[in-house]
Coordinates of C-alpha atoms in Angstrom, one line a residue:
M184 CA 108.5 310.8 16.6
A185 CA 106.3 309.5 13.8
A186 CA 107.7 310.2 10.4
L187 CA 105.6 312.2 8.0
K188 CA 104.0 310.0 5.5
Q189 CA 102.7 311.4 2.2
A190 CA 101.8 310.4 -1.3
Q191 CA 101.1 306.9 -0.1
G192 CA 97.4 306.9 0.6
R193 CA 94.7 306.0 -1.9
M194 CA 91.1 306.8 -2.1
E195 CA 88.4 305.7 -4.6
P196 CA 88.7 307.5 -8.0
H197 CA 86.4 310.5 -8.2
T198 CA 83.7 311.0 -10.8
L199 CA 84.1 314.0 -13.1
S200 CA 81.1 316.0 -14.1
A201 CA 79.1 314.9 -17.1
K202 CA 80.6 317.8 -19.0
G203 CA 84.1 316.8 -17.9
R204 CA 83.5 313.2 -19.0
G205 CA 82.3 314.3 -22.4
T206 CA 85.5 316.2 -23.3
E207 CA 88.1 314.5 -25.4
E208 CA 90.6 314.1 -22.5
G209 CA 88.0 314.1 -19.7
R210 CA 89.6 317.2 -18.2
V211 CA 88.9 318.5 -14.7
R212 CA 86.7 321.7 -14.9
I213 CA 88.0 324.2 -12.5
G214 CA 86.8 327.6 -11.2
V215 CA 89.3 330.1 -9.7
V216 CA 88.3 332.3 -6.8
G217 CA 90.6 335.3 -6.2
L218 CA 92.3 337.1 -9.0
G219 CA 94.8 339.2 -7.1
Y220 CA 98.5 338.4 -6.8
W221 CA 98.6 334.6 -7.4
G222 CA 95.2 333.8 -8.9
P223 CA 96.1 334.9 -12.5
N224 CA 99.1 332.5 -12.5
L225 CA 96.9 329.6 -11.4
L226 CA 94.3 330.6 -14.0
R227 CA 97.0 330.6 -16.7
V228 CA 98.4 327.1 -15.8
I229 CA 94.9 325.7 -15.7
S230 CA 94.2 327.1 -19.1
E231 CA 97.4 325.6 -20.5
S232 CA 97.1 322.2 -18.8
A233 CA 96.0 319.1 -20.8
A234 CA 94.5 317.7 -17.6
A235 CA 92.3 320.7 -16.7
E236 CA 89.9 323.2 -18.1
A237 CA 89.4 326.8 -16.8
A238 CA 85.7 327.1 -16.4
W239 CA 85.1 330.1 -14.2
M240 CA 86.9 333.1 -12.7
C241 CA 85.5 334.8 -9.6
D242 CA 86.4 338.0 -7.9
L243 CA 84.6 340.9 -6.2
R244 CA 86.6 343.4 -8.3
P245 CA 85.1 343.9 -11.8
D246 CA 88.3 345.6 -13.1
L247 CA 90.2 342.4 -12.5
L248 CA 87.5 340.3 -14.2
D249 CA 87.6 342.6 -17.2
D250 CA 91.4 342.5 -17.5
L251 CA 91.6 338.7 -17.2
G252 CA 88.5 338.3 -19.4
R253 CA 90.4 339.8 -22.3
R254 CA 93.2 337.3 -21.7
F255 CA 90.9 334.3 -21.2
P256 CA 87.7 335.1 -23.2
A257 CA 86.4 331.5 -23.0
V258 CA 86.4 331.5 -19.1
R259 CA 83.1 332.6 -17.6
Q260 CA 83.1 335.5 -15.1
T261 CA 81.2 336.2 -11.9
Q262 CA 81.4 338.3 -8.7
D263 CA 79.0 335.8 -7.0
L264 CA 80.7 332.6 -5.7
D265 CA 77.3 330.8 -5.4
E266 CA 76.8 331.2 -9.2
M267 CA 80.0 329.3 -9.8
L268 CA 79.3 326.7 -7.2
D269 CA 75.8 326.1 -8.6
D270 CA 77.3 325.0 -11.9
E271 CA 77.2 321.2 -11.8
S272 CA 79.8 321.0 -14.6
V273 CA 82.4 322.4 -12.3
D274 CA 84.5 319.7 -10.7
A275 CA 86.9 321.7 -8.5
V276 CA 87.6 325.1 -7.1
V277 CA 90.9 326.9 -6.6
V278 CA 91.0 329.4 -3.7
A279 CA 93.6 332.1 -4.1
T280 CA 92.4 334.7 -1.6
P281 CA 93.8 336.2 1.6
V282 CA 94.7 333.6 4.3
T283 CA 91.9 334.7 6.7
T284 CA 89.3 333.8 4.0
H285 CA 90.7 330.3 3.1
H286 CA 88.6 328.3 5.5
R287 CA 85.3 330.0 4.8
L288 CA 85.6 329.8 1.0
A289 CA 87.0 326.3 1.0
M290 CA 84.2 325.1 3.2
R291 CA 81.6 326.6 0.9
A292 CA 83.2 324.8 -2.0
L293 CA 83.5 321.5 -0.2
S294 CA 79.9 321.8 1.0
A295 CA 78.8 322.2 -2.7
G296 CA 80.6 318.9 -3.5
K297 CA 83.6 320.4 -5.2
H298 CA 87.2 319.3 -4.9
V299 CA 89.3 322.2 -3.5
F300 CA 92.8 323.5 -4.0
V301 CA 93.8 326.2 -1.4
E302 CA 96.8 328.4 -1.7
K303 CA 99.2 328.1 1.2
P304 CA 98.6 328.0 4.1
L305 CA 95.7 325.7 4.3
A306 CA 93.9 327.8 7.0
C307 CA 94.7 330.4 9.6
S308 CA 94.6 327.9 12.5
S309 CA 95.1 324.2 12.9
D310 CA 91.5 323.8 14.2
L311 CA 90.1 325.3 11.0
A312 CA 92.5 323.1 8.9
I313 CA 91.3 320.0 10.7
N314 CA 87.7 321.1 10.1
L315 CA 88.4 321.3 6.3
I316 CA 90.2 317.9 6.3
R317 CA 87.3 316.2 8.1
T318 CA 84.8 317.7 5.7
A319 CA 86.8 316.6 2.7
D320 CA 87.2 313.1 4.0
Q321 CA 83.5 312.7 4.9
R322 CA 82.6 313.8 1.4
S323 CA 85.4 311.8 -0.4
L324 CA 86.7 315.0 -1.9
V325 CA 90.3 316.1 -2.6
L326 CA 91.6 318.9 -0.4
M327 CA 95.0 320.1 -1.4
P328 CA 97.1 323.0 -0.1
G329 CA 99.3 324.9 -2.6
H330 CA 102.8 324.2 -1.4
T331 CA 104.4 324.8 -4.7
F332 CA 108.0 324.2 -3.7
L333 CA 107.3 320.5 -3.2
Y334 CA 107.0 320.4 -7.0
S335 CA 110.2 322.3 -7.7
P336 CA 112.8 320.2 -9.6
P337 CA 115.7 321.5 -7.4
V338 CA 113.9 320.7 -4.2
N339 CA 113.1 317.2 -5.5
R340 CA 116.7 316.7 -6.6
I341 CA 117.9 317.5 -3.1
R342 CA 115.2 315.2 -1.6
E343 CA 116.6 312.4 -3.7
L344 CA 120.1 313.0 -2.5
I345 CA 118.9 313.0 1.1
R346 CA 116.8 309.8 0.7
A347 CA 119.7 308.0 -1.1
G348 CA 122.0 308.7 1.8
E349 CA 124.4 310.7 -0.3
L350 CA 124.6 313.5 2.2
G351 CA 124.9 311.2 5.2
D352 CA 123.3 312.1 8.5
I353 CA 121.8 315.6 8.2
Y354 CA 123.4 317.8 10.8
F355 CA 121.6 321.1 10.1
V356 CA 119.7 323.1 7.5
S357 CA 120.1 326.9 7.1
M358 CA 117.4 328.7 5.1
S359 CA 117.0 332.4 4.1
R360 CA 114.0 333.8 2.4
V361 CA 114.2 337.6 2.4
N362 CA 113.3 340.5 0.0
L363 CA 112.2 344.1 0.1
G364 CA 108.4 343.3 0.3
L365 CA 105.9 342.2 -0.6
Y366 CA 104.2 343.3 2.7
Q367 CA 100.9 341.6 3.5
S368 CA 98.3 343.5 5.5
D369 CA 96.5 340.6 7.1
V370 CA 99.3 338.2 8.2
S371 CA 102.9 338.3 9.6
V372 CA 106.0 337.3 7.6
I373 CA 105.9 333.8 9.2
W374 CA 102.4 333.1 7.9
D375 CA 103.3 334.5 4.5
L376 CA 106.8 333.1 3.8
G377 CA 107.2 330.4 6.5
P378 CA 104.9 327.8 4.8
H379 CA 107.5 327.5 1.9
D380 CA 110.4 326.5 4.1
F381 CA 108.3 324.6 6.6
S382 CA 106.8 322.4 3.8
I383 CA 110.3 321.9 2.3
L384 CA 111.7 320.7 5.6
L385 CA 108.9 318.3 6.2
Y386 CA 109.3 317.0 2.7
W387 CA 113.0 316.6 2.9
L388 CA 113.5 315.2 6.4
D389 CA 110.3 313.0 6.5
E390 CA 110.1 314.0 10.2
H391 CA 108.3 316.4 12.4
P392 CA 110.1 318.9 14.6
S393 CA 109.9 318.3 18.3
Q394 CA 110.1 322.0 19.1
V395 CA 110.0 325.4 17.3
I396 CA 111.7 328.5 18.8
S397 CA 111.3 331.9 17.1
T398 CA 112.0 335.5 17.6
G399 CA 110.9 338.4 15.4
R400 CA 110.0 342.1 15.2
A401 CA 107.4 344.4 13.6
C402 CA 109.7 347.1 12.2
I403 CA 107.3 349.0 9.9
D404 CA 103.7 348.0 10.7
K405 CA 101.8 346.0 13.2
N406 CA 102.6 342.6 11.7
E407 CA 106.1 341.1 12.2
D408 CA 108.2 341.7 9.0
V409 CA 111.3 339.8 10.2
A410 CA 111.6 336.5 12.0
F411 CA 114.3 334.0 12.9
I412 CA 113.0 330.5 13.6
T413 CA 114.9 327.4 14.9
C414 CA 113.4 323.9 14.6
E415 CA 114.8 320.9 16.5
F416 CA 114.2 317.3 15.4
D417 CA 114.5 314.1 17.4
S418 CA 117.0 312.8 14.8
G419 CA 119.4 315.5 16.0
T420 CA 118.9 317.7 12.9
I421 CA 118.4 321.4 13.6
A422 CA 117.1 323.9 11.1
H423 CA 117.4 327.7 11.2
I424 CA 115.0 329.8 9.0
E425 CA 115.4 333.5 8.3
L426 CA 112.3 335.3 6.9
S427 CA 112.0 339.0 6.1
W428 CA 110.1 341.5 4.0
L429 CA 112.7 344.1 5.0
A430 CA 115.9 343.2 3.2
P431 CA 118.0 345.1 0.6
S432 CA 117.9 342.3 -2.0
K433 CA 116.1 339.1 -2.8
L434 CA 117.7 336.0 -1.3
R435 CA 116.3 332.4 -1.6
R436 CA 119.2 330.3 -0.3
T437 CA 119.3 327.0 1.6
T438 CA 122.3 325.1 2.9
V439 CA 122.0 321.4 3.9
V440 CA 125.0 320.1 5.8
G441 CA 125.4 316.3 6.2
S442 CA 128.1 314.0 7.6
K443 CA 129.2 313.1 4.0
K444 CA 128.4 316.0 1.8
M445 CA 126.8 319.4 1.7
V446 CA 124.3 321.1 -0.6
V447 CA 123.6 324.7 -1.4
Y448 CA 120.2 325.4 -3.0
D449 CA 119.9 328.9 -4.5
D450 CA 116.5 329.5 -6.1
C451 CA 117.8 332.7 -7.7
S452 CA 120.8 331.1 -9.4
N453 CA 121.2 329.6 -12.9
E454 CA 122.8 326.7 -11.1
P455 CA 120.2 326.1 -8.3
V456 CA 121.8 323.0 -6.8
R457 CA 125.5 322.6 -5.9
V458 CA 126.8 319.5 -4.1
Y459 CA 130.0 320.0 -2.2
D460 CA 132.1 316.9 -1.4
A461 CA 133.4 318.7 1.7
G462 CA 133.3 318.2 5.5
V463 CA 135.3 317.7 8.7
M464 CA 136.1 314.4 10.3
S465 CA 137.5 313.7 13.7
R466 CA 140.5 311.3 13.8
G467 CA 139.1 310.0 17.1
P468 CA 140.6 310.1 20.6
E469 CA 142.6 306.9 20.0
S470 CA 144.8 308.9 17.6
R471 CA 145.7 311.4 20.3
G472 CA 148.9 310.8 22.1
P473 CA 149.9 311.9 25.6
E474 CA 151.3 315.1 24.2
S475 CA 147.7 316.3 23.5
R476 CA 147.3 318.7 26.5
G477 CA 144.8 321.4 25.5
P478 CA 142.7 323.1 22.9
E479 CA 145.7 324.5 21.0
S480 CA 146.5 321.0 19.8
F481 CA 142.9 320.0 19.0
G482 CA 143.0 321.0 15.3
E483 CA 145.7 318.4 14.7
Y484 CA 143.1 315.7 15.2
L485 CA 140.6 317.0 12.7
K486 CA 140.6 316.0 9.1
Y487 CA 139.2 318.5 6.6
R488 CA 137.9 317.2 3.3
T489 CA 137.4 319.5 0.2
G490 CA 136.6 317.6 -2.9
D491 CA 134.6 318.2 -6.0
I492 CA 131.7 320.7 -6.4
V493 CA 129.0 319.3 -8.7
S494 CA 126.1 321.2 -10.2
P495 CA 123.7 318.5 -11.4
H496 CA 121.5 319.2 -14.4
I497 CA 118.0 320.4 -13.3
E498 CA 115.0 320.3 -15.6
G499 CA 113.4 323.6 -16.2
S500 CA 109.8 322.5 -15.5
E501 CA 107.4 325.0 -13.9
P502 CA 106.5 323.9 -10.4
I503 CA 103.0 325.5 -10.4
A504 CA 102.1 323.5 -13.5
I505 CA 103.3 320.2 -12.1
Q506 CA 101.4 321.0 -8.9
M507 CA 98.1 321.6 -10.8
D508 CA 98.6 318.3 -12.7
D509 CA 99.0 316.5 -9.4
F510 CA 95.7 318.0 -8.2
C511 CA 93.9 316.8 -11.3
R512 CA 95.5 313.4 -11.0
A513 CA 94.4 313.1 -7.4
I514 CA 90.8 313.9 -8.5
R515 CA 90.9 311.4 -11.4
T516 CA 92.7 308.5 -9.7
G517 CA 92.1 308.8 -6.0
T518 CA 95.8 309.1 -5.1
T519 CA 97.0 311.4 -2.4
P520 CA 98.8 314.5 -3.8
I521 CA 102.4 315.2 -2.8
S522 CA 101.2 318.4 -1.2
S523 CA 98.6 316.6 1.0
A524 CA 96.1 318.2 3.3
R525 CA 97.8 316.6 6.3
L526 CA 101.1 318.1 5.3
G527 CA 99.3 321.4 5.1
L528 CA 98.0 320.8 8.6
D529 CA 101.5 320.1 9.9
V530 CA 102.7 323.4 8.3
V531 CA 100.0 325.3 10.1
R532 CA 100.9 323.6 13.4
M533 CA 104.6 324.7 12.9
I534 CA 103.5 328.3 12.3
E535 CA 101.4 328.2 15.4
A536 CA 104.3 326.8 17.4
A537 CA 106.5 329.6 16.2
G538 CA 103.7 332.1 17.4
R539 CA 103.5 330.5 20.8
S540 CA 107.3 330.8 21.2
R541 CA 107.0 334.5 20.4
T542 CA 104.1 335.0 22.9
H543 CA 105.8 333.1 25.7
I544 CA 109.5 334.0 25.3
S545 CA 110.8 331.5 27.8
E546 CA 108.7 328.6 26.4
P547 CA 109.6 327.0 23.1
G548 CA 106.8 325.9 20.9
F549 CA 106.7 322.2 21.7
L550 CA 104.7 320.1 19.2
E551 CA 102.5 317.1 20.0
W552 CA 102.2 315.3 16.7
S553 CA 100.4 312.3 18.3
A554 CA 97.1 314.3 18.1
G555 CA 96.0 313.5 14.6
V556 CA 92.9 314.7 12.7
A557 CA 90.8 311.8 14.1
D558 CA 92.0 312.4 17.7
R559 CA 91.0 316.1 17.9

């Protein structure tokens, strides 16, 4: 199975608009489309970034424009996307709208010659994601999905531990992402929350799953609000993911169990990463004498290790701000962002595989990763 490769590609540096080149730092001028739940946060970090300049805000709801206009008076407002896209001084567009609109709005921006940042997931199908990637490649434009957790300091610290071999072989990963809400009207809990954990798994393991098996239920409305997903990898690693909008309390907890050490990542804790020098080792069959006759004596040949628990220092950087700086860097230098469009495509493929597993209960969602963008 081909390993996931990211942040290694390089394109030609992109030319900023004349207005962008004229500013003191040559900042990337960005327009934000969608001012609902997440759009205001993106508008804020763009306004605070030394690498970017918030040029426009766009939404169909005038009350949202009025409210954010008071917070960001220098940012131009419009209810007409074409008005923003016609502004030649705009270098890039951020799309923070419902999932079903991602492809249509991102394609309009790419067709207007703008670099595009799309909130996760990249599109509502792999075919539409491939269409966006091809268009961006043909026009030499940056297309970046917003997988914010790839810029989280705790997530990157754990990735460093895995890549350095400190955890040993990864046996399994257990992930829980549950809360009471927020319900989404247009997508299931897998499409809403799954991209977070799927992107983290791809980033950590540098490997695609060979199959995805899921089960779920729509308890309250027509869309599934609880799902349990299992991913199997050719390396032997398995991952189990629990997703729910219907839980009594918020839980963002991941356990990574390796042959040498274990890690607990709790995104709701003041100590988000804890490394456990703990495990179980077999003494091997050669250590068993003839008196070993059954399972009652099996425990004598296991060695349990419980060592130190270490909570490494984690910097308090804001992932969404780091993410936006990476987007601007990709535009200015031609480097591939960590949250690449192809990683975004792989996430969408994992969501679709989970859906196929739910539709055909007896058939796991097998994944064919050999079919790349150019092969479709």
